[in-house]
mmCIF file of C-alpha atoms in Angstrom:
data_model
loop_
_atom_site.group_PDB
_atom_site.id
_atom_site.type_symbol
_atom_site.label_atom_id
_atom_site.label_comp_id
_atom_site.label_asym_id
_atom_site.label_seq_id
_atom_site.Cartn_x
_atom_site.Cartn_y
_atom_site.Cartn_z
ATOM 1 C CA UNK A 1 119.546 56.716 103.508
ATOM 2 C CA UNK A 2 122.816 55.048 102.507
ATOM 3 C CA UNK A 3 122.247 51.859 100.526
ATOM 4 C CA UNK A 4 123.891 48.620 101.776
ATOM 5 C CA UNK A 5 127.084 47.662 99.989
ATOM 6 C CA UNK A 6 127.441 44.198 98.453
ATOM 7 C CA UNK A 7 130.284 42.081 99.922
ATOM 8 C CA UNK A 8 131.981 41.938 96.528
ATOM 9 C CA UNK A 9 131.908 45.741 96.253
ATOM 10 C CA UNK A 10 133.425 46.097 99.711
ATOM 11 C CA UNK A 11 136.165 43.579 98.941
ATOM 12 C CA UNK A 12 137.028 45.447 95.738
ATOM 13 C CA UNK A 13 137.114 48.797 97.546
ATOM 14 C CA UNK A 14 139.415 47.388 100.244
ATOM 15 C CA UNK A 15 141.709 45.924 97.603
ATOM 16 C CA UNK A 16 141.968 48.913 95.265
ATOM 17 C CA UNK A 17 141.013 51.936 97.368
ATOM 18 C CA UNK A 18 141.116 54.836 97.608
ATOM 19 C CA UNK A 19 140.763 55.113 101.375
ATOM 20 C CA UNK A 20 137.596 57.216 101.454
ATOM 21 C CA UNK A 21 135.697 54.887 99.110
ATOM 22 C CA UNK A 22 136.746 51.836 101.109
ATOM 23 C CA UNK A 23 135.708 53.473 104.383
ATOM 24 C CA UNK A 24 132.362 54.534 102.931
ATOM 25 C CA UNK A 25 131.721 51.038 101.579
ATOM 26 C CA UNK A 26 132.595 49.446 104.932
ATOM 27 C CA UNK A 27 130.282 51.792 106.864
ATOM 28 C CA UNK A 28 127.456 51.172 104.397
ATOM 29 C CA UNK A 29 127.996 47.409 104.538
ATOM 30 C CA UNK A 30 127.626 47.396 108.331
ATOM 31 C CA UNK A 31 124.647 49.780 108.241
ATOM 32 C CA UNK A 32 126.031 52.022 110.976
ATOM 33 C CA UNK A 33 125.077 55.693 111.308
ATOM 34 C CA UNK A 34 128.011 58.011 111.886
ATOM 35 C CA UNK A 35 126.848 59.072 115.336
ATOM 36 C CA UNK A 36 126.702 55.408 116.405
ATOM 37 C CA UNK A 37 130.185 54.857 115.021
ATOM 38 C CA UNK A 38 131.427 57.875 116.965
ATOM 39 C CA UNK A 39 129.905 56.450 120.166
ATOM 40 C CA UNK A 40 131.599 53.089 119.638
ATOM 41 C CA UNK A 41 134.935 54.756 118.998
ATOM 42 C CA UNK A 42 134.518 56.688 122.255
ATOM 43 C CA UNK A 43 133.932 53.410 124.086
ATOM 44 C CA UNK A 44 137.394 52.368 122.865
ATOM 45 C CA UNK A 45 138.918 55.599 124.144
ATOM 46 C CA UNK A 46 139.114 57.286 120.737
ATOM 47 C CA UNK A 47 137.403 60.636 120.240
ATOM 48 C CA UNK A 48 136.522 61.514 116.653
ATOM 49 C CA UNK A 49 133.676 63.852 115.700
ATOM 50 C CA UNK A 50 130.857 62.991 113.326
ATOM 51 C CA UNK A 51 132.084 65.761 111.046
ATOM 52 C CA UNK A 52 135.556 64.224 110.785
ATOM 53 C CA UNK A 53 134.098 60.811 109.978
ATOM 54 C CA UNK A 54 131.910 62.385 107.317
ATOM 55 C CA UNK A 55 134.858 64.235 105.758
ATOM 56 C CA UNK A 56 136.991 61.065 105.758
ATOM 57 C CA UNK A 57 134.407 59.030 103.893
ATOM 58 C CA UNK A 58 133.835 61.833 101.374
ATOM 59 C CA UNK A 59 137.544 62.344 100.687
ATOM 60 C CA UNK A 60 137.420 65.954 101.910
ATOM 61 C CA UNK A 61 140.044 65.183 104.556
ATOM 62 C CA UNK A 62 142.258 62.233 105.387
ATOM 63 C CA UNK A 63 143.457 60.956 108.769
ATOM 64 C CA UNK A 64 146.950 62.308 109.447
ATOM 65 C CA UNK A 65 147.481 62.849 113.164
ATOM 66 C CA UNK A 66 148.474 59.987 115.455
ATOM 67 C CA UNK A 67 145.057 60.000 117.160
ATOM 68 C CA UNK A 68 143.295 59.882 113.799
ATOM 69 C CA UNK A 69 145.425 56.958 112.627
ATOM 70 C CA UNK A 70 144.602 55.151 115.855
ATOM 71 C CA UNK A 71 140.927 55.776 115.122
ATOM 72 C CA UNK A 72 141.312 54.123 111.702
ATOM 73 C CA UNK A 73 142.808 51.016 113.337
ATOM 74 C CA UNK A 74 139.854 50.854 115.751
ATOM 75 C CA UNK A 75 137.438 51.375 112.850
ATOM 76 C CA UNK A 76 138.827 48.220 111.216
ATOM 77 C CA UNK A 77 137.810 46.295 114.320
ATOM 78 C CA UNK A 78 134.406 47.942 114.704
ATOM 79 C CA UNK A 79 133.571 47.426 111.023
ATOM 80 C CA UNK A 80 134.746 43.799 111.119
ATOM 81 C CA UNK A 81 137.506 44.370 108.566
ATOM 82 C CA UNK A 82 140.855 42.617 108.184
ATOM 83 C CA UNK A 83 143.680 44.183 110.184
ATOM 84 C CA UNK A 84 145.455 47.028 108.314
ATOM 85 C CA UNK A 85 142.923 46.870 105.446
ATOM 86 C CA UNK A 86 142.116 50.588 105.811
ATOM 87 C CA UNK A 87 145.408 51.878 107.196
ATOM 88 C CA UNK A 88 147.398 50.509 104.257
ATOM 89 C CA UNK A 89 145.233 52.537 101.868
ATOM 90 C CA UNK A 90 146.429 55.733 103.533
ATOM 91 C CA UNK A 91 150.023 55.061 102.503
ATOM 92 C CA UNK A 92 152.951 56.707 104.288
ATOM 93 C CA UNK A 93 152.301 59.708 106.506
ATOM 94 C CA UNK A 94 152.945 63.010 104.815
ATOM 95 C CA UNK A 95 156.178 64.616 105.955
ATOM 96 C CA UNK A 96 154.974 68.141 105.186
ATOM 97 C CA UNK A 97 151.601 69.725 105.921
ATOM 98 C CA UNK A 98 149.084 70.404 103.206
ATOM 99 C CA UNK A 99 149.436 73.824 101.592
ATOM 100 C CA UNK A 100 147.278 76.518 103.119
ATOM 101 C CA UNK A 101 143.922 77.073 101.413
ATOM 102 C CA UNK A 102 143.582 80.019 99.073
ATOM 103 C CA UNK A 103 140.708 81.497 101.060
ATOM 104 C CA UNK A 104 140.684 83.268 104.429
ATOM 105 C CA UNK A 105 141.409 81.535 107.728
ATOM 106 C CA UNK A 106 138.402 79.469 108.777
ATOM 107 C CA UNK A 107 137.298 78.322 112.211
ATOM 108 C CA UNK A 108 134.953 75.338 112.478
ATOM 109 C CA UNK A 109 131.346 76.207 113.218
ATOM 110 C CA UNK A 110 131.554 74.097 116.398
ATOM 111 C CA UNK A 111 133.874 76.773 117.861
ATOM 112 C CA UNK A 112 131.176 79.418 117.424
ATOM 113 C CA UNK A 113 127.949 77.588 118.276
ATOM 114 C CA UNK A 114 126.980 75.756 121.449
ATOM 115 C CA UNK A 115 126.449 72.860 121.867
ATOM 116 C CA UNK A 116 129.172 71.948 119.382
ATOM 117 C CA UNK A 117 127.827 68.411 118.947
ATOM 118 C CA UNK A 118 124.513 69.765 117.663
ATOM 119 C CA UNK A 119 126.011 71.815 114.839
ATOM 120 C CA UNK A 120 128.404 68.949 114.030
ATOM 121 C CA UNK A 121 125.441 66.624 113.642
ATOM 122 C CA UNK A 122 123.437 68.954 111.396
ATOM 123 C CA UNK A 123 126.402 69.758 109.160
ATOM 124 C CA UNK A 124 127.283 66.070 108.848
ATOM 125 C CA UNK A 125 123.761 65.332 107.613
ATOM 126 C CA UNK A 126 124.143 68.058 104.984
ATOM 127 C CA UNK A 127 127.613 66.735 104.050
ATOM 128 C CA UNK A 128 129.124 70.173 103.675
ATOM 129 C CA UNK A 129 132.914 70.745 103.496
ATOM 130 C CA UNK A 130 134.701 72.448 106.428
ATOM 131 C CA UNK A 131 135.499 75.422 104.203
ATOM 132 C CA UNK A 132 132.343 76.671 102.482
ATOM 133 C CA UNK A 133 134.394 78.385 99.782
ATOM 134 C CA UNK A 134 132.732 81.732 100.496
ATOM 135 C CA UNK A 135 133.859 84.896 102.239
ATOM 136 C CA UNK A 136 131.639 87.754 103.425
ATOM 137 C CA UNK A 137 132.333 91.056 101.717
ATOM 138 C CA UNK A 138 129.381 92.907 103.277
ATOM 139 C CA UNK A 139 126.547 91.710 105.475
ATOM 140 C CA UNK A 140 123.698 94.001 106.554
ATOM 141 C CA UNK A 141 121.399 92.377 109.097
ATOM 142 C CA UNK A 142 118.204 93.791 110.608
ATOM 143 C CA UNK A 143 116.554 92.396 113.739
ATOM 144 C CA UNK A 144 113.092 93.356 114.984
ATOM 145 C CA UNK A 145 111.994 93.068 118.619
ATOM 146 C CA UNK A 146 108.273 93.351 119.355
ATOM 147 C CA UNK A 147 106.205 94.935 122.105
ATOM 148 C CA UNK A 148 106.315 91.638 124.013
ATOM 149 C CA UNK A 149 110.151 91.975 124.141
ATOM 150 C CA UNK A 150 110.650 88.963 121.880
ATOM 151 C CA UNK A 151 112.467 88.665 118.553
ATOM 152 C CA UNK A 152 110.067 88.791 115.608
ATOM 153 C CA UNK A 153 112.214 88.417 112.476
ATOM 154 C CA UNK A 154 115.702 88.600 111.031
ATOM 155 C CA UNK A 155 116.512 89.961 107.572
ATOM 156 C CA UNK A 156 119.853 89.787 105.777
ATOM 157 C CA UNK A 157 121.431 91.362 102.714
ATOM 158 C CA UNK A 158 124.624 89.395 102.229
ATOM 159 C CA UNK A 159 127.354 89.923 99.613
ATOM 160 C CA UNK A 160 129.689 86.945 99.239
ATOM 161 C CA UNK A 161 132.832 86.190 97.228
ATOM 162 C CA UNK A 162 133.876 82.687 96.172
ATOM 163 C CA UNK A 163 137.475 81.657 96.725
ATOM 164 C CA UNK A 164 136.979 78.258 95.088
ATOM 165 C CA UNK A 165 135.345 77.143 91.839
ATOM 166 C CA UNK A 166 131.979 75.394 91.794
ATOM 167 C CA UNK A 167 130.234 77.042 94.765
ATOM 168 C CA UNK A 168 126.455 76.799 94.348
ATOM 169 C CA UNK A 169 125.022 77.153 97.872
ATOM 170 C CA UNK A 170 125.320 79.032 101.137
ATOM 171 C CA UNK A 171 124.608 77.627 104.601
ATOM 172 C CA UNK A 172 122.510 79.862 106.862
ATOM 173 C CA UNK A 173 122.614 78.878 110.542
ATOM 174 C CA UNK A 174 119.905 79.987 112.968
ATOM 175 C CA UNK A 175 119.843 79.501 116.741
ATOM 176 C CA UNK A 176 116.784 80.625 118.635
ATOM 177 C CA UNK A 177 116.436 81.759 122.221
ATOM 178 C CA UNK A 178 116.164 79.016 124.868
ATOM 179 C CA UNK A 179 112.673 77.523 124.814
ATOM 180 C CA UNK A 180 111.780 78.552 121.275
ATOM 181 C CA UNK A 181 109.932 76.107 119.009
ATOM 182 C CA UNK A 182 112.495 75.549 116.261
ATOM 183 C CA UNK A 183 109.951 73.593 114.207
ATOM 184 C CA UNK A 184 107.925 76.803 113.749
ATOM 185 C CA UNK A 185 110.811 78.946 112.478
ATOM 186 C CA UNK A 186 110.275 79.841 108.817
ATOM 187 C CA UNK A 187 113.168 80.337 106.394
ATOM 188 C CA UNK A 188 112.701 83.033 103.729
ATOM 189 C CA UNK A 189 114.900 82.839 100.614
ATOM 190 C CA UNK A 190 114.021 86.141 98.980
ATOM 191 C CA UNK A 191 116.712 87.340 96.576
ATOM 192 C CA UNK A 192 119.029 85.436 94.214
ATOM 193 C CA UNK A 193 118.574 82.135 96.042
ATOM 194 C CA UNK A 194 116.012 79.451 96.800
ATOM 195 C CA UNK A 195 115.620 77.155 99.802
ATOM 196 C CA UNK A 196 117.342 73.782 99.748
ATOM 197 C CA UNK A 197 117.546 71.260 102.555
ATOM 198 C CA UNK A 198 116.586 72.447 106.044
ATOM 199 C CA UNK A 199 117.643 70.492 109.136
ATOM 200 C CA UNK A 200 116.621 71.219 112.750
ATOM 201 C CA UNK A 201 117.762 70.201 116.220
ATOM 202 C CA UNK A 202 114.939 71.081 118.654
ATOM 203 C CA UNK A 203 116.999 70.307 121.766
ATOM 204 C CA UNK A 204 119.638 72.873 120.735
ATOM 205 C CA UNK A 205 117.153 75.405 119.247
ATOM 206 C CA UNK A 206 119.256 75.100 116.108
ATOM 207 C CA UNK A 207 118.478 75.168 112.382
ATOM 208 C CA UNK A 208 120.751 74.896 109.330
ATOM 209 C CA UNK A 209 119.334 75.848 105.927
ATOM 210 C CA UNK A 210 120.861 75.528 102.485
ATOM 211 C CA UNK A 211 120.290 78.537 100.270
ATOM 212 C CA UNK A 212 120.788 77.389 96.685
ATOM 213 C CA UNK A 213 122.318 79.993 94.388
ATOM 214 C CA UNK A 214 120.949 80.641 90.918
ATOM 215 C CA UNK A 215 124.373 79.997 89.373
ATOM 216 C CA UNK A 216 127.611 78.123 90.042
ATOM 217 C CA UNK A 217 130.320 80.548 91.184
ATOM 218 C CA UNK A 218 133.918 80.576 90.041
ATOM 219 C CA UNK A 219 136.869 81.799 92.092
ATOM 220 C CA UNK A 220 136.544 85.562 92.570
ATOM 221 C CA UNK A 221 132.835 85.748 91.655
ATOM 222 C CA UNK A 222 130.558 87.746 93.958
ATOM 223 C CA UNK A 223 126.923 87.052 94.784
ATOM 224 C CA UNK A 224 124.196 88.998 96.601
ATOM 225 C CA UNK A 225 121.731 87.070 98.748
ATOM 226 C CA UNK A 226 118.553 88.272 100.425
ATOM 227 C CA UNK A 227 117.140 85.943 103.067
ATOM 228 C CA UNK A 228 115.642 85.903 106.535
ATOM 229 C CA UNK A 229 113.946 84.019 109.350
ATOM 230 C CA UNK A 230 110.549 84.470 110.960
ATOM 231 C CA UNK A 231 110.994 83.757 114.639
ATOM 232 C CA UNK A 232 109.169 81.334 116.919
ATOM 233 C CA UNK A 233 109.482 83.253 120.193
ATOM 234 C CA UNK A 234 110.309 81.604 123.503
ATOM 235 C CA UNK A 235 108.262 82.125 126.629
ATOM 236 C CA UNK A 236 110.527 84.812 128.071
ATOM 237 C CA UNK A 237 111.897 88.115 126.749
ATOM 238 C CA UNK A 238 114.901 88.236 124.440
ATOM 239 C CA UNK A 239 118.108 89.809 125.718
ATOM 240 C CA UNK A 240 120.673 89.557 122.909
ATOM 241 C CA UNK A 241 121.468 88.751 119.316
ATOM 242 C CA UNK A 242 124.797 87.198 118.298
ATOM 243 C CA UNK A 243 126.264 86.599 114.834
ATOM 244 C CA UNK A 244 129.135 84.158 114.297
ATOM 245 C CA UNK A 245 131.777 84.607 111.584
ATOM 246 C CA UNK A 246 133.688 81.418 110.869
ATOM 247 C CA UNK A 247 135.768 83.081 108.120
ATOM 248 C CA UNK A 248 135.655 86.691 109.263
ATOM 249 C CA UNK A 249 134.020 89.456 107.203
ATOM 250 C CA UNK A 250 134.936 92.545 105.236
ATOM 251 C CA UNK A 251 132.108 94.600 106.735
ATOM 252 C CA UNK A 252 129.161 93.783 108.983
ATOM 253 C CA UNK A 253 126.259 96.050 109.936
ATOM 254 C CA UNK A 254 123.690 94.993 112.547
ATOM 255 C CA UNK A 255 120.591 97.027 113.392
ATOM 256 C CA UNK A 256 118.111 96.079 116.116
ATOM 257 C CA UNK A 257 114.775 97.893 116.046
ATOM 258 C CA UNK A 258 112.649 97.916 119.198
ATOM 259 C CA UNK A 259 108.942 98.571 119.531
ATOM 260 C CA UNK A 260 108.087 102.009 120.917
ATOM 261 C CA UNK A 261 105.968 100.159 123.506
ATOM 262 C CA UNK A 262 108.986 98.283 124.912
ATOM 263 C CA UNK A 263 112.328 100.063 124.892
ATOM 264 C CA UNK A 264 115.416 98.707 126.667
ATOM 265 C CA UNK A 265 117.103 100.766 129.378
ATOM 266 C CA UNK A 266 120.586 99.869 128.129
ATOM 267 C CA UNK A 267 122.099 98.374 124.965
ATOM 268 C CA UNK A 268 125.708 97.200 124.438
ATOM 269 C CA UNK A 269 127.706 95.759 121.582
ATOM 270 C CA UNK A 270 130.161 92.986 122.412
ATOM 271 C CA UNK A 271 132.693 90.648 120.828
ATOM 272 C CA UNK A 272 133.428 87.071 121.870
ATOM 273 C CA UNK A 273 135.921 84.491 120.707
ATOM 274 C CA UNK A 274 133.853 81.481 121.801
ATOM 275 C CA UNK A 275 130.327 81.046 123.258
ATOM 276 C CA UNK A 276 130.011 81.559 126.993
ATOM 277 C CA UNK A 277 133.318 83.350 127.526
ATOM 278 C CA UNK A 278 133.696 86.867 128.901
ATOM 279 C CA UNK A 279 133.469 89.533 126.175
ATOM 280 C CA UNK A 280 136.732 90.625 124.580
ATOM 281 C CA UNK A 281 135.279 94.123 124.337
ATOM 282 C CA UNK A 282 132.016 95.948 125.036
ATOM 283 C CA UNK A 283 130.633 99.356 124.100
ATOM 284 C CA UNK A 284 127.423 101.034 125.233
ATOM 285 C CA UNK A 285 125.155 102.187 122.410
ATOM 286 C CA UNK A 286 122.413 104.817 122.320
ATOM 287 C CA UNK A 287 119.026 104.239 120.668
ATOM 288 C CA UNK A 288 118.226 106.697 117.891
ATOM 289 C CA UNK A 289 114.923 108.475 117.245
ATOM 290 C CA UNK A 290 113.527 105.418 115.453
ATOM 291 C CA UNK A 291 114.148 103.165 118.488
ATOM 292 C CA UNK A 292 117.118 101.483 116.782
ATOM 293 C CA UNK A 293 120.605 100.529 117.916
ATOM 294 C CA UNK A 294 123.235 99.545 115.399
ATOM 295 C CA UNK A 295 126.873 98.543 115.082
ATOM 296 C CA UNK A 296 129.311 98.635 112.181
ATOM 297 C CA UNK A 297 132.424 96.456 112.083
ATOM 298 C CA UNK A 298 135.077 96.033 109.383
ATOM 299 C CA UNK A 299 137.881 93.541 108.671
ATOM 300 C CA UNK A 300 136.543 91.063 111.202
ATOM 301 C CA UNK A 301 138.554 87.955 112.089
ATOM 302 C CA UNK A 302 136.618 84.755 112.878
ATOM 303 C CA UNK A 303 134.638 85.673 116.003
ATOM 304 C CA UNK A 304 131.217 86.257 117.565
ATOM 305 C CA UNK A 305 129.749 89.763 117.458
ATOM 306 C CA UNK A 306 126.426 91.011 118.769
ATOM 307 C CA UNK A 307 124.171 93.296 120.759
ATOM 308 C CA UNK A 308 122.654 92.700 124.186
ATOM 309 C CA UNK A 309 120.135 94.791 126.053
ATOM 310 C CA UNK A 310 118.573 95.155 129.500
ATOM 311 C CA UNK A 311 114.864 95.764 130.030
ATOM 312 C CA UNK A 312 115.035 97.120 133.583
#
């Protein structure tokens, strides 16, 4: 929990800056959670996500767009600050955009996971940057479906490359089928990592887990992770598995193994740009002699990729 800020500390931060320290001190002094601050901004007609507020107060981003600058002016009122006390710390607006990051193009997780507010909230609690600093070289994922037609477990072998110095963790995001008990899902950190913080949103069937690396990566370093999830099945049968790539991937392999006692009548691979939209492409797959279906994809842009199956 954030500790309250003394009035003298807040006054000093407002006088000397920088912006993110002053904003953080003002929020702490008023004792407001970020989601409450977001709600109050919305009541004033300003829409800013919890993630953006978190990045602003950590100095990971700064308000630049007209709507963001308007939000800062409203924040001064909501936080009971003198007029222009925060906006003046931003200085003049930049006339040129920030240089592009060295890593691959990144889409926010909220574009790939629904509901977006749920993943925003979990990531804000973990205070992670928008760009994780990691890119997937190869990811081999194995899914098992049991005789009751429900997912049993997920296992991953994941090779990553850092495109920024100082990377020491990976965020694994899990979303269960509707009706699953997210509190019963177990995270397994099995190779070259150990579990860190784990946060859950039962209403969204969503879990975010930190996997702490055994070393701090430098730009260009690679790292192999082995991890997985033991499922907490929902009441009904499972019909699909989807993997989101916020920064694309060099190569991805997905294998789904079905129980011989419950084989699907049809299995298709598909690609989506955002959750809930019509597939960009589909392809029917054939189960092999071991009751498995698999897909292989290379040079993936940020997208959603998965398998779905019909039982009858």
